[in-house]
XYZ file of C-alpha atoms in Angstrom:
366
model
C 34.155 -16.139 -6.635
C 31.821 -18.372 -4.654
C 30.658 -15.427 -2.539
C 30.170 -13.278 -5.628
C 27.915 -15.943 -7.114
C 25.833 -16.059 -3.913
C 25.493 -12.275 -3.918
C 24.550 -12.271 -7.597
C 21.642 -14.660 -7.102
C 20.547 -12.939 -3.893
C 20.389 -9.659 -5.805
C 18.025 -11.391 -8.220
C 15.909 -12.564 -5.294
C 15.787 -9.010 -3.959
C 14.679 -7.702 -7.347
C 11.747 -10.110 -7.088
C 10.999 -9.079 -3.499
C 10.763 -5.428 -4.570
C 7.737 -6.344 -6.686
C 5.735 -6.956 -3.496
C 6.120 -3.368 -2.243
C 2.791 -1.936 -1.234
C 0.954 -5.249 -1.685
C 2.289 -7.874 0.757
C 1.747 -5.894 3.978
C 1.687 -6.693 6.852
C 3.953 -9.536 5.701
C 7.584 -8.923 4.717
C 8.824 -8.481 1.172
C 10.550 -11.740 0.244
C 12.047 -13.121 -2.955
C 13.583 -16.525 -3.729
C 15.609 -18.076 -6.557
C 16.437 -21.783 -6.980
C 19.617 -22.536 -8.937
C 20.977 -25.866 -10.182
C 24.262 -26.156 -12.072
C 24.285 -22.386 -12.655
C 20.851 -22.472 -14.266
C 17.833 -20.757 -12.666
C 15.340 -23.556 -12.077
C 12.715 -21.613 -10.128
C 11.887 -18.199 -8.737
C 9.132 -16.438 -6.820
C 8.114 -13.639 -4.500
C 5.383 -13.293 -1.908
C 2.753 -11.221 -3.706
C 0.020 -10.682 -1.102
C -1.169 -12.044 2.267
C -2.749 -15.458 1.818
C -0.852 -16.191 -1.399
C 2.055 -18.666 -1.535
C 5.341 -17.494 -0.069
C 8.414 -16.873 -2.216
C 10.162 -20.159 -1.387
C 7.073 -22.221 -2.147
C 6.632 -20.642 -5.588
C 10.330 -21.005 -6.405
C 10.458 -24.714 -5.552
C 7.133 -25.357 -7.309
C 8.590 -23.878 -10.483
C 11.825 -25.826 -10.044
C 9.971 -29.115 -9.683
C 12.284 -32.145 -9.810
C 15.295 -29.841 -10.253
C 14.882 -28.736 -6.636
C 16.823 -31.743 -5.337
C 20.501 -30.933 -4.699
C 19.932 -27.348 -5.844
C 20.902 -24.115 -4.093
C 18.096 -21.854 -2.893
C 18.647 -18.117 -2.455
C 16.124 -16.494 -0.113
C 16.078 -12.875 1.093
C 14.553 -13.665 4.518
C 14.608 -16.634 6.894
C 11.803 -19.095 6.000
C 8.846 -19.268 8.377
C 8.223 -22.284 10.620
C 4.676 -21.541 11.749
C 1.190 -21.772 10.300
C -0.400 -18.461 9.338
C -2.625 -18.020 6.324
C -0.293 -20.470 4.574
C 1.722 -23.538 5.711
C 5.303 -23.229 7.027
C 7.826 -22.554 4.254
C 10.462 -24.678 5.998
C 8.387 -27.795 5.320
C 8.438 -27.053 1.582
C 12.217 -26.619 1.686
C 12.753 -29.906 3.499
C 10.528 -31.740 1.017
C 12.395 -30.174 -1.931
C 15.767 -31.444 -0.565
C 18.110 -28.707 -1.784
C 21.811 -29.121 -1.118
C 22.250 -25.602 0.219
C 20.135 -22.623 1.283
C 21.581 -19.100 1.180
C 19.585 -16.729 3.397
C 20.207 -12.996 3.448
C 18.720 -12.107 6.862
C 17.038 -13.545 9.928
C 13.326 -12.906 10.403
C 12.824 -10.682 13.504
C 9.389 -12.221 14.078
C 9.720 -14.039 17.453
C 7.768 -16.961 15.966
C 10.483 -17.435 13.342
C 13.748 -15.904 14.581
C 16.553 -18.495 14.150
C 14.004 -21.332 14.231
C 13.819 -21.613 10.431
C 17.577 -21.886 10.031
C 17.807 -24.370 12.905
C 15.239 -26.679 11.335
C 16.925 -26.586 7.923
C 20.332 -27.364 9.411
C 18.911 -30.190 11.509
C 17.735 -31.764 8.240
C 21.351 -31.870 7.062
C 21.048 -29.006 4.581
C 23.898 -26.494 4.447
C 22.872 -22.936 5.369
C 24.735 -19.721 4.590
C 23.606 -16.495 6.261
C 24.276 -12.771 6.173
C 24.956 -11.642 2.610
C 23.213 -8.318 1.772
C 21.690 -8.107 5.245
C 21.665 -4.287 5.134
C 19.652 -4.465 1.928
C 17.011 -6.456 3.756
C 16.914 -3.966 6.635
C 16.149 -1.203 4.170
C 13.608 -3.141 2.101
C 11.749 -4.448 5.156
C 12.099 -1.452 7.468
C 8.319 -1.260 7.785
C 7.919 -4.955 8.604
C 10.796 -4.972 11.104
C 9.240 -2.203 13.196
C 5.709 -3.568 12.931
C 6.560 -7.167 13.844
C 8.770 -6.184 16.804
C 6.874 -3.183 18.240
C 3.315 -3.903 17.051
C 2.843 -0.355 15.762
C 3.039 1.027 12.214
C 6.099 2.525 10.595
C 5.469 6.270 10.358
C 6.650 8.380 7.435
C 5.940 12.117 7.308
C 5.615 13.971 4.004
C 5.623 17.746 3.708
C 5.960 20.306 0.914
C 7.677 23.571 1.825
C 9.023 26.739 0.207
C 12.694 27.684 0.399
C 11.913 29.711 3.506
C 10.212 26.735 5.163
C 6.563 27.734 4.747
C 3.775 25.236 4.050
C 1.223 27.932 3.155
C 0.781 31.691 2.882
C -0.444 33.903 5.717
C -3.988 33.293 4.355
C -3.320 29.502 4.424
C -3.159 29.083 0.653
C -1.028 26.034 -0.150
C -2.156 24.801 -3.586
C 0.245 24.252 -5.051
C 3.677 24.758 -3.523
C 5.184 21.789 -5.355
C 5.074 20.998 -9.087
C 2.598 18.708 -10.832
C 5.296 16.068 -11.403
C 6.166 16.143 -7.719
C 2.514 15.628 -6.822
C 2.394 12.702 -9.256
C 5.392 11.186 -7.482
C 3.616 11.564 -4.129
C 0.748 9.459 -5.481
C 3.305 6.856 -6.520
C 4.758 7.016 -2.997
C 1.318 6.732 -1.352
C 0.791 3.341 -2.895
C 3.635 1.836 -0.864
C 1.705 2.427 2.380
C -1.220 0.797 4.135
C -2.724 4.109 5.207
C -2.482 7.882 4.952
C -3.092 10.138 7.980
C -4.146 13.770 8.318
C -5.532 16.062 10.998
C -9.060 17.468 10.846
C -7.837 20.973 9.905
C -6.348 19.596 6.685
C -9.644 17.885 5.880
C -11.620 21.084 6.507
C -9.225 23.291 4.524
C -8.370 21.082 1.528
C -11.318 18.618 1.385
C -9.013 15.912 -0.081
C -9.892 12.450 -1.406
C -6.679 10.833 -0.059
C -6.774 8.083 -2.655
C -3.999 6.534 -4.769
C -4.433 7.844 -8.288
C -1.173 6.736 -9.872
C -1.703 4.213 -12.723
C 1.044 1.921 -11.367
C -1.135 0.953 -8.403
C -4.231 -0.301 -10.193
C -6.857 -1.289 -7.627
C -4.777 -0.347 -4.577
C -6.953 0.339 -1.527
C -5.615 2.766 1.046
C -6.968 3.244 4.559
C -7.531 6.899 5.484
C -6.996 8.068 9.054
C -8.320 11.403 10.329
C -7.591 12.725 13.821
C -10.595 14.769 14.891
C -10.760 15.567 18.630
C -14.226 17.169 18.508
C -15.800 15.427 15.482
C -15.897 18.423 13.164
C -15.821 16.036 10.184
C -18.188 17.456 7.489
C -20.952 15.086 6.431
C -20.472 16.182 2.806
C -16.694 15.819 2.599
C -15.276 14.560 -0.715
C -13.610 11.637 1.023
C -17.037 10.125 1.777
C -17.389 9.362 -1.933
C -14.279 7.168 -1.915
C -15.144 4.369 0.522
C -14.766 1.792 -2.251
C -11.087 2.793 -2.396
C -10.312 2.172 1.263
C -11.642 2.333 4.804
C -11.882 5.602 6.709
C -11.015 5.717 10.417
C -11.804 8.797 12.493
C -10.195 9.035 15.931
C -11.803 11.288 18.508
C -12.094 11.977 22.237
C -14.744 10.393 24.523
C -16.531 13.709 25.075
C -17.301 14.108 21.354
C -20.905 13.951 20.153
C -22.315 10.428 20.004
C -24.980 11.719 17.636
C -22.341 12.995 15.195
C -20.445 9.721 15.532
C -23.562 7.765 14.613
C -24.147 10.004 11.589
C -20.592 9.324 10.403
C -20.999 5.582 10.957
C -24.108 5.629 8.787
C -21.923 7.094 6.062
C -19.600 4.083 6.351
C -16.892 5.579 8.562
C -15.417 3.769 11.553
C -15.352 6.187 14.493
C -12.919 5.300 17.273
C -13.257 6.908 20.698
C -9.893 6.849 22.449
C -9.592 7.633 26.180
C -7.132 10.412 26.935
C -5.982 12.247 30.043
C -5.406 15.407 27.995
C -7.505 17.580 25.699
C -5.948 16.003 22.611
C -5.881 12.516 21.129
C -3.209 10.189 22.480
C -1.092 9.471 19.392
C 0.578 6.385 20.840
C -2.836 4.838 21.479
C -3.762 5.585 17.881
C -0.674 3.746 16.640
C -1.276 0.694 18.846
C -4.897 0.565 17.684
C -3.775 0.684 14.053
C -1.227 -2.051 14.729
C -4.002 -4.321 15.953
C -5.774 -3.737 12.618
C -2.622 -4.988 10.830
C -1.858 -1.540 9.449
C 1.928 -1.663 9.328
C 2.791 1.616 7.588
C 1.314 5.123 7.609
C 2.128 8.137 5.459
C 1.372 11.349 7.373
C 0.467 14.251 5.087
C -0.434 17.010 7.540
C -1.256 19.394 8.862
C 1.266 21.302 10.895
C -0.266 20.512 14.306
C -0.303 16.766 13.665
C 3.208 16.738 12.190
C 4.530 18.791 15.103
C 2.931 16.496 17.696
C 4.288 13.356 16.038
C 7.773 14.839 15.750
C 7.812 16.193 19.306
C 6.719 12.793 20.634
C 9.395 11.131 18.467
C 6.894 8.896 16.719
C 8.141 9.566 13.164
C 10.603 7.100 11.631
C 11.315 8.791 8.303
C 10.485 12.056 6.563
C 10.200 13.288 2.985
C 10.535 17.057 2.594
C 9.934 18.526 -0.847
C 11.459 21.970 -1.205
C 10.086 24.226 -3.922
C 12.074 27.249 -5.218
C 9.620 29.792 -3.827
C 9.884 32.436 -1.122
C 6.554 32.983 0.622
C 7.490 35.142 3.610
C 5.235 36.552 6.298
C 5.663 35.897 10.012
C 2.108 34.549 10.167
C 2.620 32.095 7.301
C 2.818 28.620 8.888
C 5.832 26.343 8.897
C 5.371 22.586 9.220
C 7.220 22.271 12.537
C 5.666 24.519 15.153
C 5.214 23.877 18.873
C 7.446 25.404 21.532
C 10.715 24.694 19.761
C 14.049 23.994 21.447
C 16.270 26.368 23.383
C 19.599 24.998 22.185
C 20.758 23.738 18.794
C 22.056 20.557 20.425
C 18.452 19.706 21.396
C 17.081 20.017 17.857
C 15.804 17.026 15.908
C 18.505 15.803 13.553
C 18.002 13.736 10.430
C 20.210 10.743 9.705
C 21.014 8.796 6.542
C 20.144 11.771 4.363
C 19.543 11.383 0.651
C 18.342 13.906 -1.933
C 16.972 13.885 -5.461
C 15.207 16.314 -7.759
C 11.954 16.354 -9.731
C 11.510 19.382 -11.988
C 12.706 22.288 -9.849
C 11.675 20.662 -6.551
C 14.283 19.101 -4.286
C 13.402 16.019 -2.232
C 15.138 15.433 1.064
C 14.699 12.000 2.659
C 15.980 11.351 6.153
C 15.531 9.111 9.182
C 15.162 9.924 12.871
C-alpha cells in the first residue's frame, strides 16, 4: 500500500510535468507534489527556462506545511546554479521528512549529487518508481544533455504504396485536414522544424505553429541549402516574428546572396565540409550549441534519406493515407542506394499506431 501511495502521487507530479511540454526546453519536464498527512500541501512544475523549478514552486505553496512532509518529484533536484538557484537548497530549507524521486538526472552536473546532498541532510530518499515514464517524457532532454545534439524526429506523409508525391511532384494534400491539424499540434512540442531547400522551393511553406493550443509559441526554422538557392521573396520571410530562421550552406556559396539573406533577418551559417553536401552532424552540433534540443524534420526526401542513412533520426512519425498513387517516377520518402539484404534494412522499434480520420499514424524509434 505504501508503494501504491508513492506511485499515486508521482503520477500526479508527472501530470504536472506534462504541462511543460514544448515550453521548458532545453530544460527537462519536471513536476513536484508536496503531501502532508495525505493532504496535498503544494504542487508545481517547471514552466519555462528562467522560471522557478517544480520543487521550489511546490514548497512555496506548501509554506509551513513543508516541514515533515513528503515531496514527490519526477526528476532528481539540481545542485548547481543556472538561471535559477539550486533546488536542493530549497528542499533542505523546507525540511521534509522524505523525498520520493522518480529518476536520476543524467546531467553530469547533477547526476546522483542531488540525492547525495539530501541524504546527507538526514532526509529519507526513495528512488526509482515510474522511471520508464520519465525516460519517455524526457527523451529529448536525455539525449541533448548527454550528447549535446538535438533529438531528431522525422515526419512524413505517404500513400498506401509509399509515395510522398505524384510523378509531377504534386503532394498537396496526401493526408486529411484533421491530420494536418494534428501535425501543427505536434510541431509545438519542438524547438525547431527542419527542411531541405527543395521543399522550400516547391511548397513555399511558412513552417509556423498555427494550432490554437500553442498561443505565442516561437519555432526556429532550419533550411539546408548547399548552394543558397533560397528565394528572397519566400513566404517564410514574412514570419520572422514567429521564430528565427537558420540557413546552412557550404563555404563556396555566394557571399553576396548570404548578405542579402542576412539583411532580410536570416542567420546564414557556412559549414566546412569535405564533400559536396552539408555535413549533417556538424549541423546538429551547431544547433546544440544554440540550445536547440529537439528538431522535427518535415522533408524532403533527400534530407530524410540522408538523416536515416547516417542514423541521425531518433524517432519517426509516418502518416499513411488510403490512396494509391503509383508511377515508378513518383518519389518515395526513403531513397538513396538502398540495402542489398533484408537483414540490413532499418527496423523500427517500440511501434505504436493510431488513426485520425482515414489516415493511420505509425510511430516508431530507431
